[in-house]
Coordinates of N, CA and C in Angstrom, one line a residue:
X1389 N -15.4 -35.6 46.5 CA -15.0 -34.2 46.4 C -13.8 -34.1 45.6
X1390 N -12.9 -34.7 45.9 CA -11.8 -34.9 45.3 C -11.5 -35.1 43.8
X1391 N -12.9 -36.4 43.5 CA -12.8 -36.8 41.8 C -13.7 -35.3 41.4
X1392 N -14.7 -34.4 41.6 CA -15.2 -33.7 41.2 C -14.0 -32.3 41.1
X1393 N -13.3 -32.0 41.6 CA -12.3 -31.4 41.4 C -11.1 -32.0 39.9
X1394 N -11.1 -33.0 40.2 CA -10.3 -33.3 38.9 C -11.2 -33.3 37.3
X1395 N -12.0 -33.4 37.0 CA -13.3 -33.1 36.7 C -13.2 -32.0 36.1
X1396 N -13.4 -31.1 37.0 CA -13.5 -29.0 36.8 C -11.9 -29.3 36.1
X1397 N -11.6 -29.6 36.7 CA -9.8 -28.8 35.8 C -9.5 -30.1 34.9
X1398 N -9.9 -30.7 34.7 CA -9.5 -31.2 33.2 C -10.3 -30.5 32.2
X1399 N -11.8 -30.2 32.7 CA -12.9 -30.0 31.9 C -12.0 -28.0 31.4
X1400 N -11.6 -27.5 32.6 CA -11.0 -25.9 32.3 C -10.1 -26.4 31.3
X1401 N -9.0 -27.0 31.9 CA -7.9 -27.7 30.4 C -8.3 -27.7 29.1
X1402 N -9.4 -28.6 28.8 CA -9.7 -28.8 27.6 C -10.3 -27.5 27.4
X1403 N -11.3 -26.9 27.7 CA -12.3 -25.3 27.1 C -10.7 -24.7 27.1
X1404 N -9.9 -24.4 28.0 CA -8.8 -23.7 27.1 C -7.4 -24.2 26.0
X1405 N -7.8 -24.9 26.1 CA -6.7 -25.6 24.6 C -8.0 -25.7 23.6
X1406 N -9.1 -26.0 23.5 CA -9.8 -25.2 22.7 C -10.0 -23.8 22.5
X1407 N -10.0 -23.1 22.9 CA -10.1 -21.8 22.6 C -8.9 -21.0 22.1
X1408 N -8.1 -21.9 22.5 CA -6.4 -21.3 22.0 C -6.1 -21.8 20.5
X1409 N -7.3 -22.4 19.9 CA -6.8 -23.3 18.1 C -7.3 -21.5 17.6
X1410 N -8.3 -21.1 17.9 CA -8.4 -20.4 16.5 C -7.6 -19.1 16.6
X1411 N -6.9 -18.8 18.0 CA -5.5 -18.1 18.0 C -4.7 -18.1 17.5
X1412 N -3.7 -18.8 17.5 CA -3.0 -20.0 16.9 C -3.5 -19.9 15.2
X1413 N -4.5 -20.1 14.6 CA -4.9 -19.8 12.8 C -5.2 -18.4 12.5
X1414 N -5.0 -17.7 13.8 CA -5.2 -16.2 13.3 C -3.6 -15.5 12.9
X1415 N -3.3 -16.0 13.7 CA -1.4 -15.7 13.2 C -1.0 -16.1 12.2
X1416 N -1.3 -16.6 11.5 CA -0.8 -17.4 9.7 C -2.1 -16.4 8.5
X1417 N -1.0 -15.4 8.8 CA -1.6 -14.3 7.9 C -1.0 -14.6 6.5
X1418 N -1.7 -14.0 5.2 CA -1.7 -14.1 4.5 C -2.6 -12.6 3.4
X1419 N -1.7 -12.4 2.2 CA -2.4 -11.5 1.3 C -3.3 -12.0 -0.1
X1420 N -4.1 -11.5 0.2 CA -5.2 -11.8 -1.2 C -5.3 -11.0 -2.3
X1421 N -5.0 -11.0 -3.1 CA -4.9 -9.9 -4.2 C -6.5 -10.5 -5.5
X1422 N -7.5 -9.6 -5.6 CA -8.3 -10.2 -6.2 C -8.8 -11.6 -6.6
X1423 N -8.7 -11.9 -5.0 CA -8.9 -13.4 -4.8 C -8.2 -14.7 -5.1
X1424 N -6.7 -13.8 -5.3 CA -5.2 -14.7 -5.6 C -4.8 -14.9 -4.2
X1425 N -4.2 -15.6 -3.3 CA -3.5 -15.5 -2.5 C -1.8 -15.2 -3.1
X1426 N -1.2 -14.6 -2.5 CA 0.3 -13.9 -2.7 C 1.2 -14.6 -2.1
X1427 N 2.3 -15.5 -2.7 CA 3.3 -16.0 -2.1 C 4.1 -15.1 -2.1
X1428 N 4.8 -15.3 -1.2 CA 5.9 -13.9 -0.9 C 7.1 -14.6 -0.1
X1429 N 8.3 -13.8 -0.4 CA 9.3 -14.3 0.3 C 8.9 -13.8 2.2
X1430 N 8.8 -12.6 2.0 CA 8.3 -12.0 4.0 C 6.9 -12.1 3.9
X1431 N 6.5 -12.6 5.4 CA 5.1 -12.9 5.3 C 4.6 -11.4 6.0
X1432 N 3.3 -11.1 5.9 CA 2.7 -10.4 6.6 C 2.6 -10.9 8.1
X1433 N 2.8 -9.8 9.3 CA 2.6 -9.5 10.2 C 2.0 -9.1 11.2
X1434 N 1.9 -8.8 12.3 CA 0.6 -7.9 13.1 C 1.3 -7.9 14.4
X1435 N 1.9 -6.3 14.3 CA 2.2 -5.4 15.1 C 1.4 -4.5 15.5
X1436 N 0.9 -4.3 17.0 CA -0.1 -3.4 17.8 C -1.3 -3.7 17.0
X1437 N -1.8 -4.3 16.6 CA -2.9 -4.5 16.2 C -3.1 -4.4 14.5
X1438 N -2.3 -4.0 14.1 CA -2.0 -3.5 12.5 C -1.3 -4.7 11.8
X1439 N -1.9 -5.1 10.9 CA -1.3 -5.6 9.6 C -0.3 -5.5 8.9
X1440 N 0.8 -5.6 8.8 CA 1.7 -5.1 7.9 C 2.4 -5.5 6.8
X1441 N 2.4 -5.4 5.6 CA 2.2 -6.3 4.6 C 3.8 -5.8 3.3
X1442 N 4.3 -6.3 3.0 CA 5.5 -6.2 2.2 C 5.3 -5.5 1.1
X1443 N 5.4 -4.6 1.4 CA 5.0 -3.3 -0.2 C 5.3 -4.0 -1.4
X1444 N 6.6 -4.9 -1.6 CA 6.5 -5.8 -3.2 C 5.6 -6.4 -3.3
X1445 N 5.0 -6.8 -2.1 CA 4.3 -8.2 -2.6 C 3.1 -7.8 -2.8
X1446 N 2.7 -6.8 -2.1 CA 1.7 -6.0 -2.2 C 1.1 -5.1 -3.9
X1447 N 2.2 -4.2 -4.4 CA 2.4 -3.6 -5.5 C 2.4 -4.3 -6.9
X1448 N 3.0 -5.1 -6.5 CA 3.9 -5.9 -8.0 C 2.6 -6.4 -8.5
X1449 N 1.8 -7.3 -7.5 CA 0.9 -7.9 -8.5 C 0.1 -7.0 -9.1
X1450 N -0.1 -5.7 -8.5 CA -1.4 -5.0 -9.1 C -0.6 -4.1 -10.5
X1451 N 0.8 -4.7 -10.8 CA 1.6 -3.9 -11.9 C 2.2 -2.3 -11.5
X1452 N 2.8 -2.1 -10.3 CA 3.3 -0.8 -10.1 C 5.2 -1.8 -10.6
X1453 N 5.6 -0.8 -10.7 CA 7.7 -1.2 -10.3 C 8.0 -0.2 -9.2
X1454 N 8.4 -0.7 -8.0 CA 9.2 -0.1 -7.5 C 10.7 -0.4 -7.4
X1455 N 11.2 1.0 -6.8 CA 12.9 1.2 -6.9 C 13.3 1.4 -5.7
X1456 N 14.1 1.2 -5.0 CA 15.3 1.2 -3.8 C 16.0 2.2 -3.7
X1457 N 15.8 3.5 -3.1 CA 17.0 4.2 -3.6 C 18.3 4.2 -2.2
X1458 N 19.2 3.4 -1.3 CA 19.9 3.3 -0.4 C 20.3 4.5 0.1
X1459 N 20.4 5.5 -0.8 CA 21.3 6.9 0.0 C 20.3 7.5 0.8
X1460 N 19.2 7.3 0.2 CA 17.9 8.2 0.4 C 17.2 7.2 1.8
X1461 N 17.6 6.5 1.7 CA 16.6 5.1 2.2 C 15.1 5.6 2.0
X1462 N 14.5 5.6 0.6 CA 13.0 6.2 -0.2 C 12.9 4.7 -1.1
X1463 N 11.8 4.2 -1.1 CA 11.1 3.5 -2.1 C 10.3 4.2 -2.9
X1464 N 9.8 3.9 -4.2 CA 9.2 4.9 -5.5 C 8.3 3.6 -5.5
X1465 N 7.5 3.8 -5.9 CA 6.5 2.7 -6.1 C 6.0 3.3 -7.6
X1466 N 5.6 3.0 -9.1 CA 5.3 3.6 -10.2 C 4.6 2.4 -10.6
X1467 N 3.3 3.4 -10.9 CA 2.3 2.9 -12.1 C 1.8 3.9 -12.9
X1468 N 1.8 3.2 -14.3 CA 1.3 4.5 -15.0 C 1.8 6.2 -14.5
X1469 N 1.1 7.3 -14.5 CA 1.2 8.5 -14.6 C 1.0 8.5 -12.9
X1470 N 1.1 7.7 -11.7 CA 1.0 7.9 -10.5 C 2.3 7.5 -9.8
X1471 N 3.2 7.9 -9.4 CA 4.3 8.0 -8.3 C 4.1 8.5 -7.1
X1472 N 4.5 6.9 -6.0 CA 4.3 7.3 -4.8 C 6.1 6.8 -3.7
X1473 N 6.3 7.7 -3.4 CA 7.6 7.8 -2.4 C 7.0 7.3 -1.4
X1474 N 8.0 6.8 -0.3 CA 7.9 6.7 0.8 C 9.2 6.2 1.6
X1475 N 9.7 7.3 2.8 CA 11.0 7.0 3.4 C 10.9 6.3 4.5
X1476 N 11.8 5.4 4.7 CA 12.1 4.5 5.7 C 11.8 5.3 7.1
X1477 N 10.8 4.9 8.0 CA 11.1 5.6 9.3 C 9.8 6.5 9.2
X1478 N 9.5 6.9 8.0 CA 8.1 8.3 8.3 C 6.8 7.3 8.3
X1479 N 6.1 8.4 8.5 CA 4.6 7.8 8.3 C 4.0 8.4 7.0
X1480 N 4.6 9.2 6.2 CA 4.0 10.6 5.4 C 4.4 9.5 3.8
X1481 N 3.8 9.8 3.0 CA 3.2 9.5 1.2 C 3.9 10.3 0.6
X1482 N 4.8 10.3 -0.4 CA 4.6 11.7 -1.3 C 3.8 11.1 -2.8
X1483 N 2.8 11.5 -3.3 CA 1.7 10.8 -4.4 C 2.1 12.1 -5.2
X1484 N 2.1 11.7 -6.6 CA 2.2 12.6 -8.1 C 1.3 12.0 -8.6
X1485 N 0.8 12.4 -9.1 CA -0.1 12.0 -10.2 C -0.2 13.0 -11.6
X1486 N 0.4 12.5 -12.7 CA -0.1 13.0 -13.5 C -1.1 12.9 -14.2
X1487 N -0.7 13.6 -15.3 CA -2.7 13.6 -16.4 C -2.6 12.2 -16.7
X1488 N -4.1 11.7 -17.0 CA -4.8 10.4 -17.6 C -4.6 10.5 -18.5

C-alpha cells in the first residue's frame, strides 16, 4: 500500500512539471512584424490577459516616426498624411488623416 502511494505522487509530480513547460514558453513573448521577429530593447508583456507591446517597436518597423512630447506626456506616432496621438494614462486615439 505504501509503495502504491509513492507511485501516485511521483507519477502526480511528473504530469505536473510537465504541464507547467508549455507555461513557462508562453511567457517569452515576442513581436512579428511580417514575419520578422522584432528585437527590441522592452519586451512585450501580458497584463490581465492583454498583450502589450512597445509602441517603437511596434511602429518603427512599419516606417511611422514618433515624437515624445514630456510637458504633454502625448506620443505622435506619423506616417505619411496619417497622425495618431496618444496620452500617457488614457485609453482614447486622436487619428488625422489627411488626403492620399
Amino acid at each position: 500500500m505504501k509503495r502504491t502511494w509513492k507511485k501516485t505522487a511521483l507519477s502526480a509530480a511528473l504530469v505536473s512539471a510537465l504541464l507547467a513547460l508549455p507555461l513557462d514558453r508562453a511567457s517569452a513573448l515576442s513581436l512579428s512584424i511580417n514575419g520578422s521577429v522584432q528585437q527590441q530593447d522592452v519586451q512585450p508583456v501580458m497584463v490581465d490577459n492583454r498583450v502589450l507591446v512597445p509602441l517603437r517597436g511596434a511602429l518603427e518597423p512599419l516606417g511611422a516616426a514618433l515624437q515624445w512630447d514630456g510637458e504633454r506626456h502625448t506620443v505622435t506616432a506619423t506616417k505619411g498624411s496619417t497622425i495618431v496621438t496618444l496620452k500617457l494614462g488614457s485609453i482614447d486615439a486622436a487619428v488625422q488623416r489627411g488626403p492620399r
